[in-house]
Amino acid sequence: MTNSMLTVTGLAKSYGPMPALAGVDLDVTRGTLLAVLGPSGCGKTTLLRCVAGFERADEGMVAVAGRTVAGNRLHVPPHRRGVAVVPQEGALFPHLSVADNVGYGLDRAARRSGRVEETLELVGLAAYGARMPHQLSGGQQQRVAIARALAPRPALVLLDEPFSALDARLRAELRADVRQALRADGATGVLVTHDQGEALSMADAVAVMDAGLIVQCGAPAAVYRDPATPWIARFVGEAVLLPATVDADVATTPLGRLPLRGSAACGAATVLVRPEQIRLTPSGGAPATVVRQDFHGHDALTTVRLDDGTVLTARMLDEDNGLTAGTRVAITVRGQVRAYAE
Ligand code: ADP
Ligand code: MG
């Protein structure tokens, strides 16, 4: 038995002159959640539609649980792929109760086995089976959509930006609960999102997508700490990118000499520093002036200008630190930095 629940090889799809998918390779391990993270228009929905079978790829192959479902002129129809899709919103049958929505794809034996109640319990809606969809909040409706997807025990659950219509607090709560429900059910999933926080917090692996291609795939922490390019660095989080000269394992930057993670070619380079690596102290580092502080609740981002004009941001947990505009500070960097040869 293969350990891959989904294998995508060289998948290409064009609607016009511009390819929506330009040769996508992807592998999802059984029982894990992979996030496909990319900006709007990069091809995420097209990828999911080709995997689900709603769309025919021009080239490439899709295999689900070791069985080829698309490729070499083969096109297994969506309902024979063992793949369930949770769309963005509004996917419930309005005239069916919650329990009937969840049981819709089940045969009578499965319905009698208690699977409907089991999946409703998984998504925290055990007492809601008799309700009608319009009696539920948006977040609860998305929970039902996820229970309905899980109920027939599909090989693969595909989620296309399933939380984007919800407000921030609900979204955070639902992310954690849905992750827990998928795990408890042993499900394998692909979550498509343009939200880096969602991808990094929920997924076992993150595939970063840009212009129809997967540009990096790895564990969330690896993608955040070691982005393959400056573009990925900026896309997966706040990034301070500085000009540098690399010599062996040290980069000379406007913030002084910084130790490198991994190796880089000697010469001109761009260096990545995360705002949480930057420390502002009264003295003993690169001199700078505070420009402003942006409060975000859980932390604050302080923007500073070095005396050579370079502007960068530092993440601080305590915004009440007297660092008002004009305060003189000294900058030091914690840990190692990543360099990209010019
Ligand atoms: P995402 O989900 O990442 O926002 P999509 O997969 O929806 O991206 O779209 C990728 C590209 O393909 C976009 O340029 C989009 O305009 C184009 N596209 C998607 N679906 C169609 C379609 N049915 N007809 C024509 N162009 C499409
Ligand atoms: Mg989309």
CSV table of N, CA and C in Angstrom, one decimal, residues 54-212:
chain,number,residue,atom,x,y,z
A,54,PHE,N,-13.6,17.9,-11.7
A,54,PHE,CA,-14.5,18.8,-12.3
A,54,PHE,C,-14.0,19.5,-13.5
A,55,GLU,N,-12.6,19.3,-13.7
A,55,GLU,CA,-11.9,20.0,-14.8
A,55,GLU,C,-11.0,18.9,-15.3
A,56,ARG,N,-10.8,19.0,-16.6
A,56,ARG,CA,-9.8,18.1,-17.3
A,56,ARG,C,-8.5,18.8,-17.5
A,57,ALA,N,-7.4,18.3,-17.0
A,57,ALA,CA,-6.1,18.9,-17.2
A,57,ALA,C,-5.7,18.7,-18.6
A,58,ASP,N,-4.8,19.6,-19.2
A,58,ASP,CA,-4.3,19.4,-20.5
A,58,ASP,C,-3.2,18.3,-20.5
A,59,GLU,N,-2.4,18.3,-19.4
A,59,GLU,CA,-1.3,17.4,-19.3
A,59,GLU,C,-1.1,17.0,-17.9
A,60,GLY,N,-0.5,15.8,-17.7
A,60,GLY,CA,-0.1,15.4,-16.3
A,60,GLY,C,-1.0,14.3,-15.8
A,61,MET,N,-0.8,14.0,-14.5
A,61,MET,CA,-1.4,12.8,-13.9
A,61,MET,C,-1.9,13.1,-12.5
A,62,VAL,N,-3.0,12.5,-12.1
A,62,VAL,CA,-3.5,12.5,-10.7
A,62,VAL,C,-3.7,11.1,-10.3
A,63,ALA,N,-3.2,10.8,-9.1
A,63,ALA,CA,-3.5,9.4,-8.5
A,63,ALA,C,-4.0,9.7,-7.1
A,64,VAL,N,-5.1,9.0,-6.8
A,64,VAL,CA,-5.7,9.0,-5.5
A,64,VAL,C,-5.6,7.6,-4.8
A,65,ALA,N,-5.0,7.6,-3.7
A,65,ALA,CA,-4.8,6.3,-3.0
A,65,ALA,C,-4.1,5.3,-3.9
A,66,GLY,N,-3.2,5.7,-4.7
A,66,GLY,CA,-2.4,4.8,-5.5
A,66,GLY,C,-3.1,4.4,-6.8
A,67,ARG,N,-4.3,4.9,-7.1
A,67,ARG,CA,-5.0,4.6,-8.3
A,67,ARG,C,-5.0,5.9,-9.2
A,68,THR,N,-4.6,5.7,-10.4
A,68,THR,CA,-4.6,6.8,-11.4
A,68,THR,C,-6.1,7.2,-11.7
A,69,VAL,N,-6.4,8.5,-11.5
A,69,VAL,CA,-7.8,8.9,-11.8
A,69,VAL,C,-7.8,9.9,-13.0
A,70,ALA,N,-6.6,10.4,-13.3
A,70,ALA,CA,-6.5,11.3,-14.5
A,70,ALA,C,-5.1,11.2,-15.1
A,71,GLY,N,-5.1,11.2,-16.4
A,71,GLY,CA,-3.8,11.2,-17.1
A,71,GLY,C,-3.9,10.2,-18.2
A,72,ASN,N,-3.1,10.4,-19.3
A,72,ASN,CA,-3.1,9.4,-20.4
A,72,ASN,C,-4.5,9.2,-21.0
A,73,ARG,N,-5.2,10.3,-21.2
A,73,ARG,CA,-6.6,10.3,-21.7
A,73,ARG,C,-7.6,9.7,-20.7
A,74,LEU,N,-7.1,9.2,-19.6
A,74,LEU,CA,-8.1,8.7,-18.6
A,74,LEU,C,-8.7,9.9,-17.8
A,75,HIS,N,-10.0,9.8,-17.6
A,75,HIS,CA,-10.7,10.8,-16.8
A,75,HIS,C,-11.8,10.2,-16.0
A,76,VAL,N,-11.4,9.8,-14.7
A,76,VAL,CA,-12.4,9.1,-13.9
A,76,VAL,C,-13.4,10.3,-13.4
A,77,PRO,N,-14.7,10.1,-13.5
A,77,PRO,CA,-15.6,11.1,-13.1
A,77,PRO,C,-15.5,11.4,-11.6
A,78,PRO,N,-15.9,12.7,-11.2
A,78,PRO,CA,-15.7,13.1,-9.8
A,78,PRO,C,-16.3,12.1,-8.8
A,79,HIS,N,-17.5,11.6,-9.0
A,79,HIS,CA,-18.1,10.8,-8.0
A,79,HIS,C,-17.5,9.4,-7.8
A,80,ARG,N,-16.5,9.1,-8.7
A,80,ARG,CA,-15.8,7.8,-8.6
A,80,ARG,C,-14.4,7.9,-8.1
A,81,ARG,N,-14.0,9.1,-7.7
A,81,ARG,CA,-12.6,9.4,-7.3
A,81,ARG,C,-12.4,9.2,-5.8
A,82,GLY,N,-13.5,9.1,-5.0
A,82,GLY,CA,-13.3,9.0,-3.5
A,82,GLY,C,-12.7,10.3,-2.9
A,83,VAL,N,-13.1,11.4,-3.6
A,83,VAL,CA,-12.7,12.8,-3.2
A,83,VAL,C,-13.9,13.6,-2.8
A,84,ALA,N,-13.8,14.3,-1.6
A,84,ALA,CA,-14.9,15.2,-1.2
A,84,ALA,C,-14.4,16.6,-1.2
A,85,VAL,N,-15.3,17.5,-1.6
A,85,VAL,CA,-14.9,18.9,-1.7
A,85,VAL,C,-15.7,19.8,-0.8
A,86,VAL,N,-15.0,20.6,0.0
A,86,VAL,CA,-15.7,21.6,0.8
A,86,VAL,C,-15.5,23.0,0.2
A,87,PRO,N,-16.5,23.6,-0.4
A,87,PRO,CA,-16.3,24.9,-1.1
A,87,PRO,C,-16.3,26.0,-0.1
A,88,GLN,N,-16.1,27.2,-0.6
A,88,GLN,CA,-16.0,28.4,0.2
A,88,GLN,C,-17.2,28.7,1.1
A,89,GLU,N,-18.4,28.6,0.5
A,89,GLU,CA,-19.6,28.8,1.4
A,89,GLU,C,-20.8,28.4,0.6
A,90,GLY,N,-21.9,28.3,1.4
A,90,GLY,CA,-23.2,28.2,0.7
A,90,GLY,C,-23.4,26.8,0.0
A,91,ALA,N,-22.8,25.8,0.6
A,91,ALA,CA,-22.9,24.5,-0.1
A,91,ALA,C,-23.9,23.6,0.4
A,92,LEU,N,-24.7,24.0,1.4
A,92,LEU,CA,-25.7,23.0,2.0
A,92,LEU,C,-27.0,23.1,1.2
A,93,PHE,N,-27.7,22.0,1.2
A,93,PHE,CA,-29.0,21.9,0.6
A,93,PHE,C,-30.0,22.6,1.6
A,94,PRO,N,-30.6,23.7,1.2
A,94,PRO,CA,-31.4,24.6,2.1
A,94,PRO,C,-32.6,23.9,2.6
A,95,HIS,N,-33.2,22.9,1.8
A,95,HIS,CA,-34.4,22.3,2.2
A,95,HIS,C,-34.2,21.0,3.0
A,96,LEU,N,-33.0,20.6,3.3
A,96,LEU,CA,-32.7,19.4,4.0
A,96,LEU,C,-32.2,19.8,5.4
A,97,SER,N,-32.5,19.0,6.4
A,97,SER,CA,-32.0,19.2,7.8
A,97,SER,C,-30.5,19.0,7.8
A,98,VAL,N,-29.9,19.5,8.9
A,98,VAL,CA,-28.5,19.3,9.1
A,98,VAL,C,-28.1,17.8,8.9
A,99,ALA,N,-28.8,16.9,9.6
A,99,ALA,CA,-28.5,15.5,9.6
A,99,ALA,C,-28.7,14.9,8.2
A,100,ASP,N,-29.7,15.4,7.5
A,100,ASP,CA,-30.0,14.9,6.1
A,100,ASP,C,-28.9,15.4,5.1
A,101,ASN,N,-28.4,16.6,5.4
A,101,ASN,CA,-27.3,17.2,4.6
A,101,ASN,C,-26.1,16.3,4.8
A,102,VAL,N,-25.8,16.0,6.0
A,102,VAL,CA,-24.6,15.2,6.3
A,102,VAL,C,-24.7,13.7,5.8
A,103,GLY,N,-25.9,13.2,5.9
A,103,GLY,CA,-26.2,11.8,5.4
A,103,GLY,C,-26.4,11.7,3.9
A,104,TYR,N,-26.4,12.8,3.2
A,104,TYR,CA,-26.7,12.8,1.8
A,104,TYR,C,-25.9,11.8,0.9
A,105,GLY,N,-24.7,11.7,1.2
A,105,GLY,CA,-23.8,10.9,0.3
A,105,GLY,C,-23.7,9.5,0.9
A,106,LEU,N,-24.4,9.1,1.9
A,106,LEU,CA,-24.3,7.8,2.6
A,106,LEU,C,-25.4,6.8,2.1
A,107,ASP,N,-25.0,5.5,2.0
A,107,ASP,CA,-26.0,4.6,1.8
A,107,ASP,C,-26.8,4.3,3.1
A,108,ARG,N,-27.9,3.5,3.0
A,108,ARG,CA,-28.7,3.4,4.2
A,108,ARG,C,-28.0,2.7,5.3
A,109,ALA,N,-27.2,1.7,5.0
A,109,ALA,CA,-26.4,1.0,6.1
A,109,ALA,C,-25.5,2.0,6.8
A,110,ALA,N,-24.8,2.8,6.1
A,110,ALA,CA,-23.9,3.8,6.7
A,110,ALA,C,-24.7,4.8,7.5
A,111,ARG,N,-25.9,5.2,7.0
A,111,ARG,CA,-26.7,6.2,7.8
A,111,ARG,C,-27.1,5.5,9.1
A,112,ARG,N,-27.5,4.3,9.1
A,112,ARG,CA,-28.0,3.6,10.3
A,112,ARG,C,-26.8,3.3,11.3
A,113,SER,N,-25.6,3.3,10.7
A,113,SER,CA,-24.5,2.9,11.6
A,113,SER,C,-24.1,4.0,12.6
A,114,GLY,N,-24.8,5.2,12.5
A,114,GLY,CA,-24.5,6.3,13.4
A,114,GLY,C,-23.4,7.2,12.9
A,115,ARG,N,-23.0,7.1,11.6
A,115,ARG,CA,-21.9,7.9,11.0
A,115,ARG,C,-22.3,9.4,11.0
A,116,VAL,N,-23.6,9.7,10.7
A,116,VAL,CA,-24.0,11.1,10.7
A,116,VAL,C,-23.8,11.7,12.1
A,117,GLU,N,-24.2,11.1,13.1
A,117,GLU,CA,-24.1,11.6,14.5
A,117,GLU,C,-22.6,11.7,14.8
A,118,GLU,N,-21.8,10.7,14.4
A,118,GLU,CA,-20.4,10.7,14.7
A,118,GLU,C,-19.7,11.9,14.1
A,119,THR,N,-20.0,12.2,12.8
A,119,THR,CA,-19.3,13.3,12.1
A,119,THR,C,-19.8,14.7,12.7
A,120,LEU,N,-21.1,14.7,13.0
A,120,LEU,CA,-21.6,16.0,13.6
A,120,LEU,C,-20.9,16.2,15.0
A,121,GLU,N,-20.7,15.2,15.7
A,121,GLU,CA,-19.9,15.3,17.0
A,121,GLU,C,-18.5,15.8,16.7
A,122,LEU,N,-17.9,15.2,15.7
A,122,LEU,CA,-16.5,15.6,15.4
A,122,LEU,C,-16.4,17.1,15.2
A,123,VAL,N,-17.4,17.7,14.5
A,123,VAL,CA,-17.3,19.2,14.2
A,123,VAL,C,-18.0,20.0,15.3
A,124,GLY,N,-18.4,19.4,16.4
A,124,GLY,CA,-18.9,20.1,17.6
A,124,GLY,C,-20.4,20.5,17.4
A,125,LEU,N,-21.1,19.7,16.6
A,125,LEU,CA,-22.6,20.1,16.4
A,125,LEU,C,-23.5,18.9,16.7
A,126,ALA,N,-23.1,18.1,17.7
A,126,ALA,CA,-23.8,16.9,18.1
A,126,ALA,C,-25.4,17.2,18.2
A,127,ALA,N,-25.7,18.3,18.8
A,127,ALA,CA,-27.2,18.5,19.1
A,127,ALA,C,-27.9,19.2,18.0
A,128,TYR,N,-27.3,19.3,16.8
A,128,TYR,CA,-27.9,20.2,15.8
A,128,TYR,C,-28.5,19.5,14.6
A,129,GLY,N,-28.6,18.1,14.7
A,129,GLY,CA,-29.1,17.3,13.5
A,129,GLY,C,-30.4,17.7,13.0
A,130,ALA,N,-31.3,18.2,13.8
A,130,ALA,CA,-32.7,18.5,13.4
A,130,ALA,C,-32.9,19.9,12.8
A,131,ARG,N,-31.9,20.7,13.0
A,131,ARG,CA,-32.0,22.1,12.6
A,131,ARG,C,-32.0,22.2,11.0
A,132,MET,N,-32.5,23.3,10.5
A,132,MET,CA,-32.4,23.6,9.1
A,132,MET,C,-31.2,24.5,8.9
A,133,PRO,N,-30.5,24.5,7.7
A,133,PRO,CA,-29.3,25.3,7.5
A,133,PRO,C,-29.5,26.8,7.8
A,134,HIS,N,-30.7,27.4,7.5
A,134,HIS,CA,-30.9,28.8,7.7
A,134,HIS,C,-31.0,29.1,9.2
A,135,GLN,N,-31.1,28.1,10.1
A,135,GLN,CA,-31.1,28.4,11.5
A,135,GLN,C,-29.7,28.4,12.1
A,136,LEU,N,-28.7,28.2,11.3
A,136,LEU,CA,-27.3,28.1,11.7
A,136,LEU,C,-26.5,29.4,11.3
A,137,SER,N,-25.5,29.7,12.1
A,137,SER,CA,-24.6,30.8,11.8
A,137,SER,C,-23.7,30.3,10.6
A,138,GLY,N,-23.0,31.3,10.0
A,138,GLY,CA,-22.1,31.0,8.9
A,138,GLY,C,-21.0,29.9,9.3
A,139,GLY,N,-20.5,30.1,10.5
A,139,GLY,CA,-19.5,29.2,11.0
A,139,GLY,C,-20.0,27.8,11.2
A,140,GLN,N,-21.2,27.7,11.7
A,140,GLN,CA,-21.9,26.4,11.9
A,140,GLN,C,-22.2,25.8,10.6
A,141,GLN,N,-22.6,26.5,9.6
A,141,GLN,CA,-22.9,26.0,8.3
A,141,GLN,C,-21.6,25.4,7.7
A,142,GLN,N,-20.5,26.0,7.9
A,142,GLN,CA,-19.2,25.5,7.4
A,142,GLN,C,-18.8,24.2,8.1
A,143,ARG,N,-19.2,24.1,9.4
A,143,ARG,CA,-18.9,22.9,10.1
A,143,ARG,C,-19.7,21.8,9.6
A,144,VAL,N,-21.0,22.0,9.2
A,144,VAL,CA,-21.8,21.0,8.6
A,144,VAL,C,-21.3,20.6,7.3
A,145,ALA,N,-20.8,21.5,6.5
A,145,ALA,CA,-20.2,21.2,5.2
A,145,ALA,C,-19.0,20.2,5.4
A,146,ILE,N,-18.3,20.5,6.4
A,146,ILE,CA,-17.1,19.6,6.7
A,146,ILE,C,-17.5,18.2,7.1
A,147,ALA,N,-18.6,18.2,8.0
A,147,ALA,CA,-19.1,16.9,8.5
A,147,ALA,C,-19.6,16.1,7.2
A,148,ARG,N,-20.3,16.8,6.3
A,148,ARG,CA,-20.8,16.1,5.2
A,148,ARG,C,-19.7,15.6,4.3
A,149,ALA,N,-18.6,16.3,4.2
A,149,ALA,CA,-17.5,15.8,3.4
A,149,ALA,C,-16.9,14.6,4.0
A,150,LEU,N,-16.7,14.6,5.3
A,150,LEU,CA,-16.1,13.5,6.0
A,150,LEU,C,-16.9,12.3,6.1
A,151,ALA,N,-18.3,12.4,6.1
A,151,ALA,CA,-19.2,11.3,6.4
A,151,ALA,C,-18.9,10.0,5.6
A,152,PRO,N,-18.8,10.1,4.3
A,152,PRO,CA,-18.6,8.9,3.5
A,152,PRO,C,-17.1,8.3,3.6
A,153,ARG,N,-16.3,8.9,4.5
A,153,ARG,CA,-14.9,8.5,4.6
A,153,ARG,C,-14.2,8.5,3.3
A,154,PRO,N,-14.1,9.7,2.7
A,154,PRO,CA,-13.4,9.8,1.4
A,154,PRO,C,-11.9,9.6,1.5
A,155,ALA,N,-11.3,9.2,0.5
A,155,ALA,CA,-9.8,9.0,0.5
A,155,ALA,C,-9.2,10.4,0.8
A,156,LEU,N,-9.8,11.4,0.3
A,156,LEU,CA,-9.2,12.8,0.3
A,156,LEU,C,-10.3,13.8,0.5
A,157,VAL,N,-10.1,14.8,1.3
A,157,VAL,CA,-11.0,16.0,1.5
A,157,VAL,C,-10.3,17.2,1.0
A,158,LEU,N,-10.9,17.9,0.0
A,158,LEU,CA,-10.3,19.1,-0.6
A,158,LEU,C,-11.1,20.3,0.0
A,159,LEU,N,-10.4,21.3,0.6
A,159,LEU,CA,-11.0,22.4,1.2
A,159,LEU,C,-10.6,23.7,0.4
A,160,ASP,N,-11.5,24.4,-0.2
A,160,ASP,CA,-11.1,25.6,-1.0
A,160,ASP,C,-11.4,26.8,-0.2
A,161,GLU,N,-10.5,27.4,0.4
A,161,GLU,CA,-10.6,28.6,1.2
A,161,GLU,C,-11.9,28.6,2.1
A,162,PRO,N,-12.0,27.5,2.9
A,162,PRO,CA,-13.3,27.3,3.5
A,162,PRO,C,-13.7,28.3,4.6
A,163,PHE,N,-12.8,29.1,5.1
A,163,PHE,CA,-13.1,30.0,6.2
A,163,PHE,C,-13.1,31.5,5.7
A,164,SER,N,-12.9,31.7,4.4
A,164,SER,CA,-12.7,33.1,4.0
A,164,SER,C,-13.9,34.0,4.2
A,165,ALA,N,-15.1,33.4,4.3
A,165,ALA,CA,-16.3,34.3,4.4
A,165,ALA,C,-16.6,34.6,5.9
A,166,LEU,N,-15.8,34.1,6.8
A,166,LEU,CA,-16.1,34.2,8.2
A,166,LEU,C,-15.2,35.4,8.8
A,167,ASP,N,-15.7,35.9,10.0
A,167,ASP,CA,-14.9,37.0,10.6
A,167,ASP,C,-13.7,36.4,11.4
A,168,ALA,N,-12.8,37.2,11.7
A,168,ALA,CA,-11.5,36.8,12.2
A,168,ALA,C,-11.5,35.8,13.4
A,169,ARG,N,-12.4,36.1,14.4
A,169,ARG,CA,-12.4,35.3,15.6
A,169,ARG,C,-12.9,33.9,15.3
A,170,LEU,N,-14.0,33.9,14.6
A,170,LEU,CA,-14.6,32.6,14.2
A,170,LEU,C,-13.7,31.8,13.3
A,171,ARG,N,-12.9,32.4,12.5
A,171,ARG,CA,-12.0,31.8,11.6
A,171,ARG,C,-10.9,31.0,12.4
A,172,ALA,N,-10.4,31.7,13.4
A,172,ALA,CA,-9.3,31.1,14.3
A,172,ALA,C,-9.9,29.9,15.0
A,173,GLU,N,-11.1,30.0,15.5
A,173,GLU,CA,-11.7,28.9,16.2
A,173,GLU,C,-12.0,27.7,15.3
A,174,LEU,N,-12.5,28.0,14.1
A,174,LEU,CA,-12.8,27.0,13.2
A,174,LEU,C,-11.6,26.3,12.7
A,175,ARG,N,-10.5,27.0,12.4
A,175,ARG,CA,-9.3,26.4,12.0
A,175,ARG,C,-8.9,25.3,12.9
A,176,ALA,N,-8.8,25.7,14.2
A,176,ALA,CA,-8.3,24.7,15.2
A,176,ALA,C,-9.3,23.5,15.3
A,177,ASP,N,-10.6,23.8,15.3
A,177,ASP,CA,-11.6,22.7,15.4
A,177,ASP,C,-11.6,21.8,14.2
A,178,VAL,N,-11.4,22.3,13.0
A,178,VAL,CA,-11.4,21.5,11.8
A,178,VAL,C,-10.2,20.7,11.7
A,179,ARG,N,-9.1,21.3,12.1
A,179,ARG,CA,-7.8,20.5,12.1
A,179,ARG,C,-8.0,19.3,13.0
A,180,GLN,N,-8.6,19.6,14.2
A,180,GLN,CA,-8.8,18.5,15.2
A,180,GLN,C,-9.7,17.4,14.6
A,181,ALA,N,-10.8,17.9,14.0
A,181,ALA,CA,-11.8,16.9,13.4
A,181,ALA,C,-11.2,16.0,12.3
A,182,LEU,N,-10.4,16.6,11.5
A,182,LEU,CA,-9.7,15.8,10.4
A,182,LEU,C,-8.8,14.8,11.0
A,183,ARG,N,-8.0,15.3,12.0
A,183,ARG,CA,-7.1,14.4,12.7
A,183,ARG,C,-7.8,13.2,13.4
A,184,ALA,N,-8.8,13.5,14.1
A,184,ALA,CA,-9.6,12.5,14.9
A,184,ALA,C,-10.2,11.5,13.9
A,185,ASP,N,-10.5,11.9,12.7
A,185,ASP,CA,-11.1,11.0,11.8
A,185,ASP,C,-10.1,10.3,10.9
A,186,GLY,N,-8.8,10.6,11.1
A,186,GLY,CA,-7.8,10.0,10.3
A,186,GLY,C,-7.8,10.4,8.8
A,187,ALA,N,-8.5,11.6,8.5
A,187,ALA,CA,-8.7,12.0,7.1
A,187,ALA,C,-7.4,12.6,6.5
A,188,THR,N,-7.3,12.5,5.2
A,188,THR,CA,-6.2,13.2,4.5
A,188,THR,C,-6.8,14.4,3.8
A,189,GLY,N,-6.2,15.5,3.8
A,189,GLY,CA,-6.8,16.7,3.3
A,189,GLY,C,-5.8,17.6,2.5
A,190,VAL,N,-6.4,18.4,1.6
A,190,VAL,CA,-5.7,19.5,0.9
A,190,VAL,C,-6.5,20.7,1.2
A,191,LEU,N,-5.9,21.7,1.8
A,191,LEU,CA,-6.5,23.0,2.1
A,191,LEU,C,-5.9,24.1,1.3
A,192,VAL,N,-6.7,24.7,0.5
A,192,VAL,CA,-6.2,25.8,-0.4
A,192,VAL,C,-6.5,27.1,0.3
A,193,THR,N,-5.5,28.0,0.4
A,193,THR,CA,-5.7,29.3,1.1
A,193,THR,C,-4.7,30.3,0.5
A,194,HIS,N,-5.1,31.6,0.7
A,194,HIS,CA,-4.1,32.7,0.4
A,194,HIS,C,-3.6,33.3,1.7
A,195,ASP,N,-4.1,32.7,2.8
A,195,ASP,CA,-3.8,33.2,4.2
A,195,ASP,C,-2.6,32.5,4.8
A,196,GLN,N,-1.5,33.1,4.9
A,196,GLN,CA,-0.3,32.4,5.4
A,196,GLN,C,-0.5,31.9,6.8
A,197,GLY,N,-1.2,32.7,7.7
A,197,GLY,CA,-1.4,32.2,9.1
A,197,GLY,C,-2.2,30.9,9.1
A,198,GLU,N,-3.2,30.9,8.2
A,198,GLU,CA,-4.0,29.7,8.1
A,198,GLU,C,-3.2,28.4,7.7
A,199,ALA,N,-2.4,28.6,6.7
A,199,ALA,CA,-1.6,27.5,6.2
A,199,ALA,C,-0.5,27.1,7.2
A,200,LEU,N,0.2,28.0,7.8
A,200,LEU,CA,1.2,27.7,8.8
A,200,LEU,C,0.6,27.0,10.0
A,201,SER,N,-0.5,27.5,10.5
A,201,SER,CA,-1.1,27.0,11.8
A,201,SER,C,-1.8,25.7,11.6
A,202,MET,N,-2.4,25.4,10.4
A,202,MET,CA,-3.2,24.2,10.3
A,202,MET,C,-2.5,23.0,9.7
A,203,ALA,N,-1.5,23.2,8.8
A,203,ALA,CA,-1.1,22.2,7.9
A,203,ALA,C,0.1,21.4,8.5
A,204,ASP,N,0.3,20.1,8.1
A,204,ASP,CA,1.5,19.4,8.4
A,204,ASP,C,2.6,19.7,7.4
A,205,ALA,N,2.1,20.1,6.1
A,205,ALA,CA,3.1,20.5,5.1
A,205,ALA,C,2.4,21.7,4.3
A,206,VAL,N,3.3,22.6,3.9
A,206,VAL,CA,2.8,23.8,3.1
A,206,VAL,C,3.4,23.7,1.7
A,207,ALA,N,2.6,23.8,0.7
A,207,ALA,CA,3.1,23.9,-0.7
A,207,ALA,C,2.8,25.4,-1.1
A,208,VAL,N,3.9,26.1,-1.4
A,208,VAL,CA,3.7,27.5,-1.8
A,208,VAL,C,3.5,27.5,-3.3
A,209,MET,N,2.5,28.2,-3.8
A,209,MET,CA,2.2,28.2,-5.2
A,209,MET,C,2.3,29.6,-5.8
A,210,ASP,N,2.9,29.8,-7.0
A,210,ASP,CA,3.0,31.1,-7.6
A,210,ASP,C,2.9,30.9,-9.1
A,211,ALA,N,1.9,31.6,-9.8
A,211,ALA,CA,1.8,31.5,-11.2
A,211,ALA,C,1.8,30.1,-11.8
A,212,GLY,N,0.9,29.3,-11.2
A,212,GLY,CA,0.7,27.9,-11.7
A,212,GLY,C,1.7,26.9,-11.4
